[in-house]
Amino acid sequence: MTENAAQQPASNPELPTQYVPAEVEGKLYERWVERGYFEADEKSDKPPFTVVIPPPNVTGSLHLGHAFEHTLIDAVTRRKRMQGYETLWQPGMDHAGIATQNVVERELAKDGKSRHDLGREAFVERVWQWKAESGGQISGQMRRLGDGVDWSRERFTMDEGLSQAVQTIFKKLYDDELIYRAERIINWCPRCLTAISDIEVEYQDDDGELVSLKYGDGDDSVVVATTRAETMLGDTAVAVHPDDARYAHLVGRRIKLPLTDRTIPVVADEHVDPEFGTGAVKVTPAHDPNDFEIGRRHDLPNITVMDERAVITVPGPFQGLDRMEARSAIVAALRAEGRIVAEKRPYTHSVGHCSRCKTTVEPRLSMQWWVKVDPLARAAGDAVRDGRVAIHPKEMEPRYFAWVDNLRDWCISRQLWWGHRIPVWYGPNGEQICVGPDDEAPTGEGWTQDTDVLDTWFSSGLWPFSTLGWPEQTRSLEKFYPNSVLITGYDILFFWVARMMMFGLYAMDGTPPFHTIALHGMVRDEHGKKMSKTFGNVVNPLDWMDKYGTDAVRFTLARGANPGVDVPIGEDWVQGSRNFANKVWNATRFAMMNGATVEGPLPDPADMSATDRWILSRLGAVVAEVDAYYEDYQFAKLSDSLFHFAWDEVFDWYVELSKTSFFEGGGPAKVSGRVLGEVLDTTLRLLHPVIPFVTETLWTTLTGKESVVVAEWPADSGFRDAAAEREIEHLQQVITEVRRFRADQGLQPGQKVPARLDLSGTSLAAHEAAIRQLLRLQPEGDGFHATATLPVAGATVALDLSGTIDVEAERKRLTKDLGAAEKEKAQAIAKLGNEAFLAKAPDNVVDKIRGRLAKAEADIERLTAQVAGLPQG
């Protein structure tokens, strides 16, 4: 990595009058990459800081959620790089098994072909071809966003090294008897034609029907209810609770199953809730997970009634019907036989859908590969409980524990062709061999490899160490594992985070994959609504970047990022951030034109004005504050702190208060110019991780140095001057109050008013010239008549507003406003004095009322002073 160049005079200190992001962003990013700023050196003796990118799907493109997450990760890594860490932000993409296969299959369908027309080998080759030509457009979009990733280390979950890691850990888990093959009920997608895991099922309330059916006849009859009437063709029992006296005479007997020539037993099982419905349930072991367990306990047969596309396979009148068609036909047939006791429609209930294609999931008995997660999940829970891994915010811990402590075995096989093929071979005589990466696959007649591939999350669960060369013990693995922090959304805490925890602890001898899990929320629209194509509120961040610049989008996202909380965002907020970037540009340009410099040491504080000492004192405090917020992943607070410091204190106050020194020239101007240069230098470095492009342009022009990317992160100077801070605070109070009074009187901002200033007994005497300049106050002159007197911060400002206001009308207006403020105060005091109200009201409501009280009291003080300052008679 190129070291920071020694300070040189700026080759071109001139800045354009306007900042145009499109003219600089692309060039700057390519320069950063070419100079190797983002490349991590495993041979370095610097302390490591590692973070992985949550690998986006190879089919994906940059959406607002990506932009949000990448902004946060980039801010953290840019700061750590500036702090002197050997920083690795690991990039890469996920092969996204189902999603990618679906894309290529849709392309084939346009030509009237399916993957079966090509065959497995040719189809996989076709997917690789698609990946080379069309996949990974997100990489270019990441560059647009300014992601400081090490592109030389980019990985793909299907590349050779990661494939070796997958095969290695599968073999290790297999040999440790933590992977097994068994017939179980799984979630099956009839559209994707594969098993999917529990966490890939999205539940939503659908309108269906609840049908009550009578099985058997006379005293041997029982009523059951179902929302899936088509599955009754696979019923192999009716279950009741052992203590339910209503059905005691039926337990052990067989009853007729309607529409079939079969009889089924009535069994007693404690799983049945006698208080729910009729207290009797139909048992379909091959199509319901709970029924499957009942079937195992009672040795019931498993009858599968649908094929992989959810088409009925049972011989008879319903064979060949889709499950939904069969549902209606079977209900009609049962109704014709008088078997329908009750029908309720619509009946709203929770239904599982495939998270990728939204098809209704079908529980299905299937032979699949499973990970025995109990010991792995227990280790993942212990790592957080014993403090080896911290979850931030801590309030998210219970959600994590609720998941890992109750994790069921994980179905890892998928009936796809694109993905890591399961490394198990079957022999002609029932042999089963798991093949590791260094093993020879068995050859000979009758040996075949398992046709399934592994769940995508299996390979992405290895991401923190497979990307570093594992299972080889590489220098990168030694240097950069474990990761320092994982920054990711709470929505994939179960999908990805828990799996990385389980695999990292297992493969890396008990060393967790990261020290900290920092969880953020979801990006929503400005009304707090989830973004979706259905709602028509999806935003392409590239559109905003084109319109307002990348820095504006990044700053908006960072300002909304409170830990674990969803982030509302609207275009007007991005426009506001663009205005901030322009403010930084214009103010820095003005400052440089008026003598701001970084050359030479800072002057002695004794030679500085109170204004100079104040801004340096505030600068030290802000550096410390921003550092604390970064360590706590409080991106919103650190961004807000920098916004108000830069805009309010540096640009609006310090630059304005220093104009007098700049205009007068001489020693004070040189001192203020050097102080302003120091403040700008530090402020731009503080802002850089969040808004990298505009700060790079300004900082290199100001300092003449190579790049702020490799500049030193600011350290708290320790300089504090409480007296100067109080003095400037009083000065701000005077200026703010008089400005407010002028506005209340309807005076134009540039309108000059004669005034008498009494600053005796205060520290403000040295600021009289600045006060008069900023407030457009003329010397009092002959014939001065004080028509309004404002006491503020120990000083008195008397204004001659003769002929500019209607005194009586102003008195009436102020008196009316004063009455409203006193009423507001009384109401707030009454509520805060009501014990019953305080006991029930949420904290935020009480805090809001306290804020109203404080504002009312401040308004009363201000308005009383204004009324008193009006001329009498």
PDB file of C-alpha atoms in Angstrom, residues 15-174:
ATOM      1  CA  LEU A  15     -11.347  24.725  -6.616  1.00  0.00           C
ATOM      2  CA  PRO A  16     -14.187  25.001  -9.123  1.00  0.00           C
ATOM      3  CA  THR A  17     -17.021  27.225  -7.986  1.00  0.00           C
ATOM      4  CA  GLN A  18     -19.365  24.239  -7.979  1.00  0.00           C
ATOM      5  CA  TYR A  19     -18.953  20.609  -6.943  1.00  0.00           C
ATOM      6  CA  VAL A  20     -20.108  18.228  -9.696  1.00  0.00           C
ATOM      7  CA  PRO A  21     -19.964  14.639  -8.338  1.00  0.00           C
ATOM      8  CA  ALA A  22     -20.165  12.923 -11.732  1.00  0.00           C
ATOM      9  CA  GLU A  23     -16.945  14.639 -12.822  1.00  0.00           C
ATOM     10  CA  VAL A  24     -14.840  13.307  -9.944  1.00  0.00           C
ATOM     11  CA  GLU A  25     -16.292  10.134  -8.395  1.00  0.00           C
ATOM     12  CA  GLY A  26     -15.352   7.547 -11.021  1.00  0.00           C
ATOM     13  CA  LYS A  27     -11.847   8.940 -11.532  1.00  0.00           C
ATOM     14  CA  LEU A  28     -11.145   9.086  -7.818  1.00  0.00           C
ATOM     15  CA  TYR A  29     -12.274   5.512  -7.217  1.00  0.00           C
ATOM     16  CA  GLU A  30     -10.123   4.113 -10.035  1.00  0.00           C
ATOM     17  CA  ARG A  31      -7.148   6.067  -8.689  1.00  0.00           C
ATOM     18  CA  TRP A  32      -7.671   4.557  -5.228  1.00  0.00           C
ATOM     19  CA  VAL A  33      -7.812   1.039  -6.678  1.00  0.00           C
ATOM     20  CA  GLU A  34      -4.803   1.559  -8.962  1.00  0.00           C
ATOM     21  CA  ARG A  35      -2.714   2.806  -6.049  1.00  0.00           C
ATOM     22  CA  GLY A  36      -3.605  -0.270  -4.000  1.00  0.00           C
ATOM     23  CA  TYR A  37      -5.082   1.612  -1.066  1.00  0.00           C
ATOM     24  CA  PHE A  38      -7.639  -1.135  -0.394  1.00  0.00           C
ATOM     25  CA  GLU A  39      -5.287  -4.099  -0.714  1.00  0.00           C
ATOM     26  CA  ALA A  40      -4.510  -5.966   2.502  1.00  0.00           C
ATOM     27  CA  ASP A  41      -1.022  -7.367   3.110  1.00  0.00           C
ATOM     28  CA  GLU A  42      -0.873 -10.527   5.211  1.00  0.00           C
ATOM     29  CA  LYS A  43       2.873  -9.924   5.716  1.00  0.00           C
ATOM     30  CA  SER A  44       2.286  -6.573   7.384  1.00  0.00           C
ATOM     31  CA  ASP A  45       3.090  -6.156  11.068  1.00  0.00           C
ATOM     32  CA  LYS A  46       0.184  -3.763  11.488  1.00  0.00           C
ATOM     33  CA  PRO A  47      -2.666  -5.030  13.651  1.00  0.00           C
ATOM     34  CA  PRO A  48      -5.359  -6.660  11.478  1.00  0.00           C
ATOM     35  CA  PHE A  49      -8.905  -5.482  10.996  1.00  0.00           C
ATOM     36  CA  THR A  50     -11.089  -7.817   8.960  1.00  0.00           C
ATOM     37  CA  VAL A  51     -14.656  -7.635   7.775  1.00  0.00           C
ATOM     38  CA  VAL A  52     -16.371  -9.692   5.079  1.00  0.00           C
ATOM     39  CA  ILE A  53     -18.963  -8.481   2.656  1.00  0.00           C
ATOM     40  CA  PRO A  54     -22.255 -10.336   3.020  1.00  0.00           C
ATOM     41  CA  PRO A  55     -21.857 -11.932  -0.426  1.00  0.00           C
ATOM     42  CA  PRO A  56     -24.547 -10.629  -2.772  1.00  0.00           C
ATOM     43  CA  ASN A  57     -26.175 -13.054  -5.187  1.00  0.00           C
ATOM     44  CA  VAL A  58     -24.474 -13.328  -8.548  1.00  0.00           C
ATOM     45  CA  THR A  59     -27.926 -12.664 -10.034  1.00  0.00           C
ATOM     46  CA  GLY A  60     -28.377  -9.464  -8.078  1.00  0.00           C
ATOM     47  CA  SER A  61     -27.983  -5.752  -8.618  1.00  0.00           C
ATOM     48  CA  LEU A  62     -27.388  -2.982  -6.140  1.00  0.00           C
ATOM     49  CA  HIS A  63     -30.546  -2.118  -4.234  1.00  0.00           C
ATOM     50  CA  LEU A  64     -30.989   0.382  -1.445  1.00  0.00           C
ATOM     51  CA  GLY A  65     -30.417  -2.285   1.214  1.00  0.00           C
ATOM     52  CA  HIS A  66     -27.022  -3.098  -0.310  1.00  0.00           C
ATOM     53  CA  ALA A  67     -26.138   0.583  -0.519  1.00  0.00           C
ATOM     54  CA  PHE A  68     -27.083   1.021   3.141  1.00  0.00           C
ATOM     55  CA  GLU A  69     -25.096  -1.930   4.424  1.00  0.00           C
ATOM     56  CA  HIS A  70     -22.069  -1.235   2.219  1.00  0.00           C
ATOM     57  CA  THR A  71     -21.988   2.385   3.376  1.00  0.00           C
ATOM     58  CA  LEU A  72     -21.734   1.300   7.006  1.00  0.00           C
ATOM     59  CA  ILE A  73     -19.050  -1.317   6.338  1.00  0.00           C
ATOM     60  CA  ASP A  74     -17.065   1.083   4.166  1.00  0.00           C
ATOM     61  CA  ALA A  75     -17.191   3.798   6.822  1.00  0.00           C
ATOM     62  CA  VAL A  76     -15.853   1.406   9.465  1.00  0.00           C
ATOM     63  CA  THR A  77     -13.066   0.026   7.278  1.00  0.00           C
ATOM     64  CA  ARG A  78     -11.966   3.436   5.969  1.00  0.00           C
ATOM     65  CA  ARG A  79     -11.610   4.679   9.543  1.00  0.00           C
ATOM     66  CA  LYS A  80      -9.665   1.603  10.628  1.00  0.00           C
ATOM     67  CA  ARG A  81      -7.356   1.954   7.636  1.00  0.00           C
ATOM     68  CA  MET A  82      -6.689   5.567   8.636  1.00  0.00           C
ATOM     69  CA  GLN A  83      -6.036   4.414  12.205  1.00  0.00           C
ATOM     70  CA  GLY A  84      -3.153   2.261  11.010  1.00  0.00           C
ATOM     71  CA  TYR A  85      -4.747  -1.180  10.858  1.00  0.00           C
ATOM     72  CA  GLU A  86      -3.990  -3.667   8.095  1.00  0.00           C
ATOM     73  CA  THR A  87      -7.541  -3.560   6.874  1.00  0.00           C
ATOM     74  CA  LEU A  88      -9.195  -6.253   4.805  1.00  0.00           C
ATOM     75  CA  TRP A  89     -12.687  -5.837   3.476  1.00  0.00           C
ATOM     76  CA  GLN A  90     -13.236  -9.171   1.741  1.00  0.00           C
ATOM     77  CA  PRO A  91     -15.425  -9.010  -1.394  1.00  0.00           C
ATOM     78  CA  GLY A  92     -17.145 -11.760  -3.314  1.00  0.00           C
ATOM     79  CA  MET A  93     -20.423 -13.178  -4.532  1.00  0.00           C
ATOM     80  CA  ASP A  94     -22.689 -16.106  -3.772  1.00  0.00           C
ATOM     81  CA  HIS A  95     -23.612 -18.597  -6.490  1.00  0.00           C
ATOM     82  CA  ALA A  96     -27.259 -18.430  -5.311  1.00  0.00           C
ATOM     83  CA  GLY A  97     -28.305 -21.941  -6.305  1.00  0.00           C
ATOM     84  CA  ILE A  98     -32.047 -21.680  -6.847  1.00  0.00           C
ATOM     85  CA  ALA A  99     -32.078 -18.064  -8.037  1.00  0.00           C
ATOM     86  CA  THR A 100     -29.319 -18.574 -10.601  1.00  0.00           C
ATOM     87  CA  GLN A 101     -30.723 -21.854 -11.910  1.00  0.00           C
ATOM     88  CA  ASN A 102     -34.113 -20.175 -12.332  1.00  0.00           C
ATOM     89  CA  VAL A 103     -32.566 -17.335 -14.356  1.00  0.00           C
ATOM     90  CA  VAL A 104     -30.827 -19.679 -16.772  1.00  0.00           C
ATOM     91  CA  GLU A 105     -33.850 -21.969 -17.047  1.00  0.00           C
ATOM     92  CA  ARG A 106     -35.990 -18.963 -18.002  1.00  0.00           C
ATOM     93  CA  GLU A 107     -33.460 -18.112 -20.708  1.00  0.00           C
ATOM     94  CA  LEU A 108     -33.666 -21.679 -22.032  1.00  0.00           C
ATOM     95  CA  ALA A 109     -37.472 -21.567 -21.968  1.00  0.00           C
ATOM     96  CA  LYS A 110     -37.401 -18.679 -24.430  1.00  0.00           C
ATOM     97  CA  ASP A 111     -35.992 -21.166 -26.930  1.00  0.00           C
ATOM     98  CA  GLY A 112     -38.517 -23.789 -25.930  1.00  0.00           C
ATOM     99  CA  LYS A 113     -35.947 -25.878 -24.038  1.00  0.00           C
ATOM    100  CA  SER A 114     -35.474 -27.133 -20.498  1.00  0.00           C
ATOM    101  CA  ARG A 115     -32.361 -28.109 -18.582  1.00  0.00           C
ATOM    102  CA  HIS A 116     -33.226 -31.750 -19.236  1.00  0.00           C
ATOM    103  CA  ASP A 117     -32.828 -31.132 -22.978  1.00  0.00           C
ATOM    104  CA  LEU A 118     -29.213 -30.098 -22.335  1.00  0.00           C
ATOM    105  CA  GLY A 119     -28.344 -32.635 -19.661  1.00  0.00           C
ATOM    106  CA  ARG A 120     -26.638 -31.884 -16.377  1.00  0.00           C
ATOM    107  CA  GLU A 121     -23.084 -31.260 -17.567  1.00  0.00           C
ATOM    108  CA  ALA A 122     -24.087 -29.005 -20.452  1.00  0.00           C
ATOM    109  CA  PHE A 123     -26.569 -27.122 -18.296  1.00  0.00           C
ATOM    110  CA  VAL A 124     -23.961 -26.383 -15.609  1.00  0.00           C
ATOM    111  CA  GLU A 125     -21.602 -25.213 -18.340  1.00  0.00           C
ATOM    112  CA  ARG A 126     -24.381 -22.933 -19.581  1.00  0.00           C
ATOM    113  CA  VAL A 127     -24.743 -21.430 -16.099  1.00  0.00           C
ATOM    114  CA  TRP A 128     -21.001 -20.734 -15.914  1.00  0.00           C
ATOM    115  CA  GLN A 129     -21.293 -19.054 -19.300  1.00  0.00           C
ATOM    116  CA  TRP A 130     -24.172 -16.901 -18.044  1.00  0.00           C
ATOM    117  CA  LYS A 131     -22.150 -16.003 -14.950  1.00  0.00           C
ATOM    118  CA  ALA A 132     -19.204 -14.854 -17.088  1.00  0.00           C
ATOM    119  CA  GLU A 133     -21.384 -12.781 -19.418  1.00  0.00           C
ATOM    120  CA  SER A 134     -24.177 -11.411 -17.247  1.00  0.00           C
ATOM    121  CA  GLY A 135     -23.556 -12.253 -13.621  1.00  0.00           C
ATOM    122  CA  GLY A 136     -21.985  -9.936 -11.133  1.00  0.00           C
ATOM    123  CA  GLN A 137     -23.115  -6.554 -12.408  1.00  0.00           C
ATOM    124  CA  ILE A 138     -23.209  -5.617  -8.744  1.00  0.00           C
ATOM    125  CA  SER A 139     -19.385  -5.399  -8.732  1.00  0.00           C
ATOM    126  CA  GLY A 140     -19.473  -2.332 -10.953  1.00  0.00           C
ATOM    127  CA  GLN A 141     -22.195  -0.825  -8.851  1.00  0.00           C
ATOM    128  CA  MET A 142     -20.116  -1.355  -5.709  1.00  0.00           C
ATOM    129  CA  ARG A 143     -17.414   0.748  -7.330  1.00  0.00           C
ATOM    130  CA  ARG A 144     -19.980   3.474  -7.937  1.00  0.00           C
ATOM    131  CA  LEU A 145     -20.762   3.430  -4.239  1.00  0.00           C
ATOM    132  CA  GLY A 146     -17.080   3.758  -3.320  1.00  0.00           C
ATOM    133  CA  ASP A 147     -16.667   0.360  -1.629  1.00  0.00           C
ATOM    134  CA  GLY A 148     -13.090   0.078  -0.379  1.00  0.00           C
ATOM    135  CA  VAL A 149     -12.843  -3.687  -0.891  1.00  0.00           C
ATOM    136  CA  ASP A 150      -9.702  -5.610  -1.789  1.00  0.00           C
ATOM    137  CA  TRP A 151     -10.608  -6.563  -5.365  1.00  0.00           C
ATOM    138  CA  SER A 152      -7.463  -8.681  -5.668  1.00  0.00           C
ATOM    139  CA  ARG A 153      -9.037 -11.120  -3.198  1.00  0.00           C
ATOM    140  CA  GLU A 154     -12.513 -11.329  -4.764  1.00  0.00           C
ATOM    141  CA  ARG A 155     -14.037 -14.784  -4.283  1.00  0.00           C
ATOM    142  CA  PHE A 156     -17.020 -16.730  -5.569  1.00  0.00           C
ATOM    143  CA  THR A 157     -18.689 -19.503  -3.597  1.00  0.00           C
ATOM    144  CA  MET A 158     -18.259 -21.906  -6.523  1.00  0.00           C
ATOM    145  CA  ASP A 159     -14.607 -21.142  -7.281  1.00  0.00           C
ATOM    146  CA  GLU A 160     -12.035 -23.891  -6.898  1.00  0.00           C
ATOM    147  CA  GLY A 161     -10.741 -22.911  -3.470  1.00  0.00           C
ATOM    148  CA  LEU A 162     -14.167 -22.519  -1.894  1.00  0.00           C
ATOM    149  CA  SER A 163     -15.340 -25.763  -3.470  1.00  0.00           C
ATOM    150  CA  GLN A 164     -12.440 -27.515  -1.775  1.00  0.00           C
ATOM    151  CA  ALA A 165     -13.477 -25.959   1.544  1.00  0.00           C
ATOM    152  CA  VAL A 166     -17.054 -27.179   1.068  1.00  0.00           C
ATOM    153  CA  GLN A 167     -15.937 -30.719   0.304  1.00  0.00           C
ATOM    154  CA  THR A 168     -13.547 -30.706   3.266  1.00  0.00           C
ATOM    155  CA  ILE A 169     -16.092 -29.648   5.854  1.00  0.00           C
ATOM    156  CA  PHE A 170     -18.759 -31.972   4.451  1.00  0.00           C
ATOM    157  CA  LYS A 171     -16.337 -34.893   4.827  1.00  0.00           C
ATOM    158  CA  LYS A 172     -15.375 -33.809   8.342  1.00  0.00           C
ATOM    159  CA  LEU A 173     -19.018 -33.492   9.430  1.00  0.00           C
ATOM    160  CA  TYR A 174     -19.830 -36.826   7.766  1.00  0.00           C
TER     161      TYR A 174
END
